[in-house]
Amino acid sequence: MEGGLVQQGGDRVGHANKVGYVKRVTIKRRKPYHRRVNNKKAVSKVPKALQELFVSCRETFKGPGTVPSPQDVQKLCHILDYMKPEDFGLRSDLQFFKPGNIVKEKQRVTYTTIYSCENFSLCIFFLPAMGVIPLHNHPGMTVFSKLLLGQMHIKSYDWVDPEASHNLLHQPSQLRLARLKANNVFTAPCDTSVLYPKSGGNMHEFTAITPCAVLDVLGPPYSKQDGRDSSFYRDHPYAAFSNEENAKVTEENDNYGWLEEIEMPENSEMNVIEYLGPAIIENAL
């Protein structure tokens, strides 16, 4: 088996040490996944924070076409801010996360699904050093991201008002003007970030500086049949397509960029591993 964090006879990531296969997937092809839940005898083994996260998600995400209330967002962020890698069966001393870990050429990003339903999903992404999740969007979705381990650069954009973009003449038609929301390096542990359907950096790109694990809570999940398929973009400096007319839009050109929709990049392909960490108790009281 090629690539990924899990290989036959190779190093494995934490709770994935019993996985015997890896199959290729892409960001565009996530499918609903329901992990078999444990019976009540296993409740004591579930980290309290993980169970609280699940319960809060059920209360927060009301289904497609809805956005969580500010109160629900604050509550969910509070839970996520205090979550630790150990809540998911991960540790910083695992071989994958150790400094100086040798990264194989073209090693892919890997992800595992903790839980998924129509209203929300919980996923963890494992990025090797220099691994990239390309610039992509989250149509109609609210996403909470929590960096559990490692250090990564995050770049994100939101669309400028559609009318303003439409009135900017002379730029190539396939480009759209976007406002830079974030362009920073984050080191775990750090606060949870939240993006919304039209704000908060709905289009983002992750680049791992060191091996990373990042938890994503997506509500609702991607669904091509429901019109929530992800699109990919290439960003261009604002000045690259500026002229006397559109240069008047802002004096802070570094805060804007042109986004060009592109075909799915080769480096967007991911490996998937079965989640074998602590299980959520779906019917817990």
mmCIF file of C-alpha atoms in Angstrom:
data_model
loop_
_atom_site.group_PDB
_atom_site.id
_atom_site.type_symbol
_atom_site.label_atom_id
_atom_site.label_comp_id
_atom_site.label_asym_id
_atom_site.label_seq_id
_atom_site.Cartn_x
_atom_site.Cartn_y
_atom_site.Cartn_z
ATOM 1 C CA MET A 1 0.000 0.000 0.000
ATOM 2 C CA GLU A 2 1.324 3.399 -0.906
ATOM 3 C CA GLY A 3 1.384 6.750 0.875
ATOM 4 C CA GLY A 4 -0.580 7.897 3.883
ATOM 5 C CA LEU A 5 0.091 7.593 7.578
ATOM 6 C CA VAL A 6 -0.941 3.966 7.740
ATOM 7 C CA GLN A 7 1.002 1.322 5.882
ATOM 8 C CA GLN A 8 1.414 -2.390 6.253
ATOM 9 C CA GLY A 9 4.559 -2.954 8.269
ATOM 10 C CA GLY A 10 5.154 0.770 8.722
ATOM 11 C CA ASP A 11 4.607 3.397 11.396
ATOM 12 C CA ARG A 12 1.022 3.995 12.342
ATOM 13 C CA VAL A 13 -0.829 6.876 13.915
ATOM 14 C CA GLY A 14 -2.133 6.316 17.427
ATOM 15 C CA HIS A 15 -5.482 4.570 17.388
ATOM 16 C CA ALA A 16 -5.032 3.546 13.733
ATOM 17 C CA ASN A 17 -2.605 0.770 14.601
ATOM 18 C CA LYS A 18 -5.153 -1.949 13.789
ATOM 19 C CA VAL A 19 -6.187 -0.596 10.408
ATOM 20 C CA GLY A 20 -5.330 -3.092 7.693
ATOM 21 C CA TYR A 21 -6.163 -1.031 4.621
ATOM 22 C CA VAL A 22 -6.042 2.449 3.216
ATOM 23 C CA LYS A 23 -8.217 3.648 0.371
ATOM 24 C CA ARG A 24 -7.927 6.860 -1.548
ATOM 25 C CA VAL A 25 -10.548 9.530 -1.167
ATOM 26 C CA THR A 26 -10.789 13.226 -1.915
ATOM 27 C CA ILE A 27 -12.295 16.182 -0.160
ATOM 28 C CA LYS A 28 -15.014 16.068 -2.795
ATOM 29 C CA ARG A 29 -16.137 12.547 -2.081
ATOM 30 C CA ARG A 30 -16.833 12.282 1.606
ATOM 31 C CA LYS A 31 -19.659 9.861 2.304
ATOM 32 C CA PRO A 32 -21.920 9.664 5.391
ATOM 33 C CA TYR A 33 -20.394 7.433 8.015
ATOM 34 C CA HIS A 34 -21.929 6.103 11.211
ATOM 35 C CA ARG A 35 -19.556 4.521 13.672
ATOM 36 C CA ARG A 36 -21.046 1.636 15.598
ATOM 37 C CA VAL A 37 -21.684 2.979 19.057
ATOM 38 C CA ASN A 38 -20.812 1.125 22.209
ATOM 39 C CA ASN A 39 -23.327 -0.106 24.741
ATOM 40 C CA LYS A 40 -23.750 1.585 28.101
ATOM 41 C CA LYS A 41 -21.041 -0.521 29.715
ATOM 42 C CA ALA A 42 -18.489 1.471 27.723
ATOM 43 C CA VAL A 43 -19.715 4.887 28.832
ATOM 44 C CA SER A 44 -17.038 5.198 31.503
ATOM 45 C CA LYS A 45 -14.326 4.789 28.857
ATOM 46 C CA VAL A 46 -15.493 7.719 26.749
ATOM 47 C CA PRO A 47 -13.669 10.991 27.515
ATOM 48 C CA LYS A 48 -16.139 13.417 29.020
ATOM 49 C CA ALA A 49 -15.105 16.176 26.623
ATOM 50 C CA LEU A 50 -15.745 13.997 23.560
ATOM 51 C CA GLN A 51 -19.219 13.043 24.752
ATOM 52 C CA GLU A 52 -19.990 16.682 25.578
ATOM 53 C CA LEU A 53 -18.845 17.664 22.092
ATOM 54 C CA PHE A 54 -21.210 15.163 20.509
ATOM 55 C CA VAL A 55 -24.181 16.245 22.611
ATOM 56 C CA SER A 56 -23.469 19.910 21.914
ATOM 57 C CA CYS A 57 -23.258 19.236 18.175
ATOM 58 C CA ARG A 58 -26.658 17.552 18.219
ATOM 59 C CA GLU A 59 -28.083 20.657 19.896
ATOM 60 C CA THR A 60 -26.170 23.154 17.730
ATOM 61 C CA PHE A 61 -26.667 21.921 14.181
ATOM 62 C CA LYS A 62 -30.314 22.038 13.114
ATOM 63 C CA GLY A 63 -29.830 20.780 9.565
ATOM 64 C CA PRO A 64 -29.026 22.067 6.070
ATOM 65 C CA GLY A 65 -29.907 25.698 5.434
ATOM 66 C CA THR A 66 -29.409 26.767 9.052
ATOM 67 C CA VAL A 67 -26.593 28.575 10.850
ATOM 68 C CA PRO A 68 -25.911 27.998 14.572
ATOM 69 C CA SER A 69 -26.944 30.764 16.939
ATOM 70 C CA PRO A 70 -24.213 32.907 18.564
ATOM 71 C CA GLN A 71 -24.986 31.235 21.892
ATOM 72 C CA ASP A 72 -24.540 27.752 20.434
ATOM 73 C CA VAL A 73 -21.323 28.798 18.680
ATOM 74 C CA GLN A 74 -19.917 30.131 21.935
ATOM 75 C CA LYS A 75 -20.837 26.948 23.801
ATOM 76 C CA LEU A 76 -19.302 24.671 21.186
ATOM 77 C CA CYS A 77 -16.121 26.770 21.007
ATOM 78 C CA HIS A 78 -15.792 26.583 24.780
ATOM 79 C CA ILE A 79 -15.891 22.773 24.658
ATOM 80 C CA LEU A 80 -13.444 22.565 21.750
ATOM 81 C CA ASP A 81 -10.995 25.041 23.271
ATOM 82 C CA TYR A 82 -10.397 22.672 26.181
ATOM 83 C CA MET A 83 -10.219 19.443 24.200
ATOM 84 C CA LYS A 84 -6.912 17.580 24.092
ATOM 85 C CA PRO A 85 -5.363 15.053 21.700
ATOM 86 C CA GLU A 86 -5.857 12.369 24.334
ATOM 87 C CA ASP A 87 -9.628 12.775 23.999
ATOM 88 C CA PHE A 88 -9.235 11.103 20.594
ATOM 89 C CA GLY A 89 -6.543 8.572 21.472
ATOM 90 C CA LEU A 90 -3.674 10.754 20.220
ATOM 91 C CA ARG A 91 -0.422 11.791 21.911
ATOM 92 C CA SER A 92 2.401 14.130 20.953
ATOM 93 C CA ASP A 93 4.999 11.402 21.513
ATOM 94 C CA LEU A 94 3.640 9.191 18.739
ATOM 95 C CA GLN A 95 6.195 8.604 16.005
ATOM 96 C CA PHE A 96 4.275 10.609 13.404
ATOM 97 C CA PHE A 97 4.394 13.786 15.497
ATOM 98 C CA LYS A 98 8.004 13.529 16.707
ATOM 99 C CA PRO A 99 10.432 16.247 15.556
ATOM 100 C CA GLY A 100 12.701 15.015 12.814
ATOM 101 C CA ASN A 101 10.248 12.356 11.697
ATOM 102 C CA ILE A 102 11.285 11.394 8.168
ATOM 103 C CA VAL A 103 8.554 12.312 5.716
ATOM 104 C CA LYS A 104 8.250 10.170 2.633
ATOM 105 C CA GLU A 105 8.073 12.011 -0.661
ATOM 106 C CA LYS A 106 4.534 12.971 -1.683
ATOM 107 C CA GLN A 107 3.069 11.613 1.548
ATOM 108 C CA ARG A 108 -0.630 12.315 1.519
ATOM 109 C CA VAL A 109 -2.902 13.936 4.039
ATOM 110 C CA THR A 110 -4.982 11.323 5.863
ATOM 111 C CA TYR A 111 -8.309 11.714 7.607
ATOM 112 C CA THR A 112 -10.582 9.703 9.832
ATOM 113 C CA THR A 113 -14.289 10.176 10.541
ATOM 114 C CA ILE A 114 -15.324 9.999 14.177
ATOM 115 C CA TYR A 115 -19.025 10.471 13.511
ATOM 116 C CA SER A 116 -21.258 11.665 10.692
ATOM 117 C CA CYS A 117 -24.974 12.229 10.206
ATOM 118 C CA GLU A 118 -27.144 14.469 8.034
ATOM 119 C CA ASN A 119 -26.656 17.485 10.302
ATOM 120 C CA PHE A 120 -22.951 17.350 11.200
ATOM 121 C CA SER A 121 -19.734 15.373 11.063
ATOM 122 C CA LEU A 122 -16.602 15.089 13.210
ATOM 123 C CA CYS A 123 -13.324 14.413 11.374
ATOM 124 C CA ILE A 124 -9.612 14.515 12.172
ATOM 125 C CA PHE A 125 -7.071 15.356 9.475
ATOM 126 C CA PHE A 126 -3.438 14.241 9.773
ATOM 127 C CA LEU A 127 -1.002 16.379 7.789
ATOM 128 C CA PRO A 128 2.677 15.421 7.422
ATOM 129 C CA ALA A 129 5.218 18.233 7.544
ATOM 130 C CA MET A 130 4.710 20.379 4.410
ATOM 131 C CA GLY A 131 1.419 18.588 3.746
ATOM 132 C CA VAL A 132 -1.266 20.779 2.190
ATOM 133 C CA ILE A 133 -5.050 20.831 2.102
ATOM 134 C CA PRO A 134 -5.547 23.127 -0.921
ATOM 135 C CA LEU A 135 -7.677 26.250 -0.930
ATOM 136 C CA HIS A 136 -11.315 25.114 -0.973
ATOM 137 C CA ASN A 137 -14.746 26.305 0.102
ATOM 138 C CA HIS A 138 -17.533 25.111 2.399
ATOM 139 C CA PRO A 139 -20.856 25.880 0.666
ATOM 140 C CA GLY A 140 -23.683 26.534 3.086
ATOM 141 C CA MET A 141 -21.627 25.159 5.968
ATOM 142 C CA THR A 142 -20.457 26.253 9.404
ATOM 143 C CA VAL A 143 -17.117 24.706 10.332
ATOM 144 C CA PHE A 144 -15.265 24.638 13.656
ATOM 145 C CA SER A 145 -11.543 23.821 13.362
ATOM 146 C CA LYS A 146 -9.402 22.860 16.353
ATOM 147 C CA LEU A 147 -5.664 22.284 15.930
ATOM 148 C CA LEU A 148 -4.886 19.390 18.275
ATOM 149 C CA LEU A 149 -1.189 18.863 17.573
ATOM 150 C CA GLY A 150 1.522 20.585 15.567
ATOM 151 C CA GLN A 151 2.023 23.895 13.827
ATOM 152 C CA MET A 152 0.363 24.992 10.610
ATOM 153 C CA HIS A 153 -0.163 27.985 8.371
ATOM 154 C CA ILE A 154 -3.771 28.870 7.622
ATOM 155 C CA LYS A 155 -4.829 31.168 4.821
ATOM 156 C CA SER A 156 -8.496 31.998 4.347
ATOM 157 C CA TYR A 157 -10.745 34.265 2.301
ATOM 158 C CA ASP A 158 -14.328 35.478 2.084
ATOM 159 C CA TRP A 159 -15.993 36.784 -1.057
ATOM 160 C CA VAL A 160 -16.289 40.547 -1.330
ATOM 161 C CA ASP A 161 -19.843 41.774 -1.822
ATOM 162 C CA PRO A 162 -21.034 40.206 -5.108
ATOM 163 C CA GLU A 163 -22.209 43.571 -6.469
ATOM 164 C CA ALA A 164 -18.800 45.127 -5.823
ATOM 165 C CA SER A 165 -17.068 42.260 -7.624
ATOM 166 C CA HIS A 166 -19.478 42.555 -10.533
ATOM 167 C CA ASN A 167 -18.745 46.241 -10.984
ATOM 168 C CA LEU A 168 -14.986 45.784 -11.144
ATOM 169 C CA LEU A 169 -14.267 45.926 -14.851
ATOM 170 C CA HIS A 170 -11.396 44.556 -16.875
ATOM 171 C CA GLN A 171 -10.458 41.626 -14.658
ATOM 172 C CA PRO A 172 -10.621 38.146 -16.277
ATOM 173 C CA SER A 173 -14.159 36.769 -15.980
ATOM 174 C CA GLN A 174 -13.088 33.592 -14.140
ATOM 175 C CA LEU A 175 -11.618 35.615 -11.261
ATOM 176 C CA ARG A 176 -13.563 36.810 -8.247
ATOM 177 C CA LEU A 177 -12.485 39.339 -5.694
ATOM 178 C CA ALA A 178 -12.046 38.009 -2.160
ATOM 179 C CA ARG A 179 -11.057 39.561 1.142
ATOM 180 C CA LEU A 180 -8.186 37.950 3.026
ATOM 181 C CA LYS A 181 -9.470 36.820 6.410
ATOM 182 C CA ALA A 182 -6.434 35.027 7.861
ATOM 183 C CA ASN A 183 -2.823 34.501 6.854
ATOM 184 C CA ASN A 184 -1.159 33.265 10.017
ATOM 185 C CA VAL A 185 0.777 30.461 11.662
ATOM 186 C CA PHE A 186 -1.022 28.595 14.442
ATOM 187 C CA THR A 187 0.562 26.357 17.066
ATOM 188 C CA ALA A 188 -1.340 23.853 19.202
ATOM 189 C CA PRO A 189 -2.865 24.352 21.669
ATOM 190 C CA CYS A 190 -4.761 27.350 20.308
ATOM 191 C CA ASP A 191 -8.300 28.684 20.188
ATOM 192 C CA THR A 192 -10.940 27.175 17.947
ATOM 193 C CA SER A 193 -11.595 28.942 14.646
ATOM 194 C CA VAL A 194 -15.063 29.184 13.120
ATOM 195 C CA LEU A 195 -16.108 29.841 9.539
ATOM 196 C CA TYR A 196 -19.629 30.491 8.300
ATOM 197 C CA PRO A 197 -21.370 30.182 4.910
ATOM 198 C CA LYS A 198 -20.569 33.811 4.026
ATOM 199 C CA SER A 199 -17.968 34.923 6.548
ATOM 200 C CA GLY A 200 -15.168 33.858 8.857
ATOM 201 C CA GLY A 201 -12.910 32.654 6.031
ATOM 202 C CA ASN A 202 -15.202 30.195 4.233
ATOM 203 C CA MET A 203 -12.438 29.374 1.754
ATOM 204 C CA HIS A 204 -9.287 28.182 3.462
ATOM 205 C CA GLU A 205 -6.000 26.392 2.908
ATOM 206 C CA PHE A 206 -3.959 24.434 5.472
ATOM 207 C CA THR A 207 -0.184 24.002 5.164
ATOM 208 C CA ALA A 208 1.550 21.948 7.858
ATOM 209 C CA ILE A 209 4.843 23.306 9.160
ATOM 210 C CA THR A 210 5.269 20.315 11.450
ATOM 211 C CA PRO A 211 3.181 17.109 11.474
ATOM 212 C CA CYS A 212 -0.320 18.143 12.516
ATOM 213 C CA ALA A 213 -3.654 16.802 13.638
ATOM 214 C CA VAL A 214 -6.667 19.079 13.219
ATOM 215 C CA LEU A 215 -10.239 18.364 14.235
ATOM 216 C CA ASP A 216 -13.021 19.652 11.977
ATOM 217 C CA VAL A 217 -16.652 19.880 13.041
ATOM 218 C CA LEU A 218 -18.743 20.478 9.928
ATOM 219 C CA GLY A 219 -22.408 21.329 9.909
ATOM 220 C CA PRO A 220 -23.876 20.192 7.654
ATOM 221 C CA PRO A 221 -21.303 17.864 6.050
ATOM 222 C CA TYR A 222 -20.332 17.947 2.387
ATOM 223 C CA SER A 223 -23.000 16.412 0.145
ATOM 224 C CA LYS A 224 -22.762 16.585 -3.625
ATOM 225 C CA GLN A 225 -26.383 15.518 -4.087
ATOM 226 C CA ASP A 226 -27.528 18.376 -1.833
ATOM 227 C CA GLY A 227 -25.380 20.989 -3.573
ATOM 228 C CA ARG A 228 -22.590 21.059 -0.989
ATOM 229 C CA ASP A 229 -19.711 19.848 -3.146
ATOM 230 C CA SER A 230 -16.413 21.637 -2.533
ATOM 231 C CA SER A 231 -14.722 23.834 -5.124
ATOM 232 C CA PHE A 232 -10.996 24.514 -5.315
ATOM 233 C CA TYR A 233 -9.225 27.800 -5.985
ATOM 234 C CA ARG A 234 -5.910 29.380 -6.876
ATOM 235 C CA ASP A 235 -5.287 32.789 -5.337
ATOM 236 C CA HIS A 236 -3.578 35.685 -7.119
ATOM 237 C CA PRO A 237 -2.255 38.937 -5.603
ATOM 238 C CA TYR A 238 -4.682 41.809 -5.891
ATOM 239 C CA ALA A 239 -2.146 43.928 -7.759
ATOM 240 C CA ALA A 240 -1.728 41.267 -10.451
ATOM 241 C CA PHE A 241 -5.040 42.260 -12.054
ATOM 242 C CA SER A 242 -5.497 45.795 -10.782
ATOM 243 C CA ASN A 243 -6.056 48.867 -12.898
ATOM 244 C CA GLU A 244 -6.916 52.478 -12.254
ATOM 245 C CA GLU A 245 -10.604 51.666 -11.825
ATOM 246 C CA ASN A 246 -10.524 48.669 -9.502
ATOM 247 C CA ALA A 247 -7.461 49.952 -7.641
ATOM 248 C CA LYS A 248 -9.794 52.466 -6.002
ATOM 249 C CA VAL A 249 -11.679 49.693 -4.211
ATOM 250 C CA THR A 250 -9.178 49.652 -1.384
ATOM 251 C CA GLU A 251 -5.939 51.236 -0.402
ATOM 252 C CA GLU A 252 -4.999 48.095 1.510
ATOM 253 C CA ASN A 253 -4.451 45.837 -1.475
ATOM 254 C CA ASP A 254 -2.680 43.204 0.631
ATOM 255 C CA ASN A 255 -6.008 42.462 2.307
ATOM 256 C CA TYR A 256 -7.570 41.359 -0.985
ATOM 257 C CA GLY A 257 -6.890 38.777 -3.652
ATOM 258 C CA TRP A 258 -8.343 37.303 -6.825
ATOM 259 C CA LEU A 259 -9.554 33.718 -6.615
ATOM 260 C CA GLU A 260 -9.625 31.518 -9.681
ATOM 261 C CA GLU A 261 -11.707 28.349 -9.544
ATOM 262 C CA ILE A 262 -9.679 25.359 -10.700
ATOM 263 C CA GLU A 263 -10.054 21.632 -11.181
ATOM 264 C CA MET A 264 -9.460 19.410 -8.184
ATOM 265 C CA PRO A 265 -5.689 19.572 -7.476
ATOM 266 C CA GLU A 266 -3.687 16.370 -7.381
ATOM 267 C CA ASN A 267 -2.609 17.082 -3.819
ATOM 268 C CA SER A 268 -6.243 17.183 -2.676
ATOM 269 C CA GLU A 269 -6.401 13.399 -2.760
ATOM 270 C CA MET A 270 -6.396 11.915 0.723
ATOM 271 C CA ASN A 271 -6.067 8.579 2.426
ATOM 272 C CA VAL A 272 -8.739 7.511 4.886
ATOM 273 C CA ILE A 273 -8.282 5.383 7.981
ATOM 274 C CA GLU A 274 -10.858 3.853 10.269
ATOM 275 C CA TYR A 275 -11.357 5.688 13.536
ATOM 276 C CA LEU A 276 -10.402 3.429 16.432
ATOM 277 C CA GLY A 277 -10.236 6.005 19.193
ATOM 278 C CA PRO A 278 -12.745 6.422 22.020
ATOM 279 C CA ALA A 279 -16.252 5.869 20.694
ATOM 280 C CA ILE A 280 -19.137 8.282 21.098
ATOM 281 C CA ILE A 281 -22.138 6.936 22.988
ATOM 282 C CA GLU A 282 -25.071 7.952 20.813
ATOM 283 C CA ASN A 283 -27.808 6.889 23.238
ATOM 284 C CA ALA A 284 -26.179 8.076 26.467
ATOM 285 C CA LEU A 285 -28.519 9.779 28.894
#
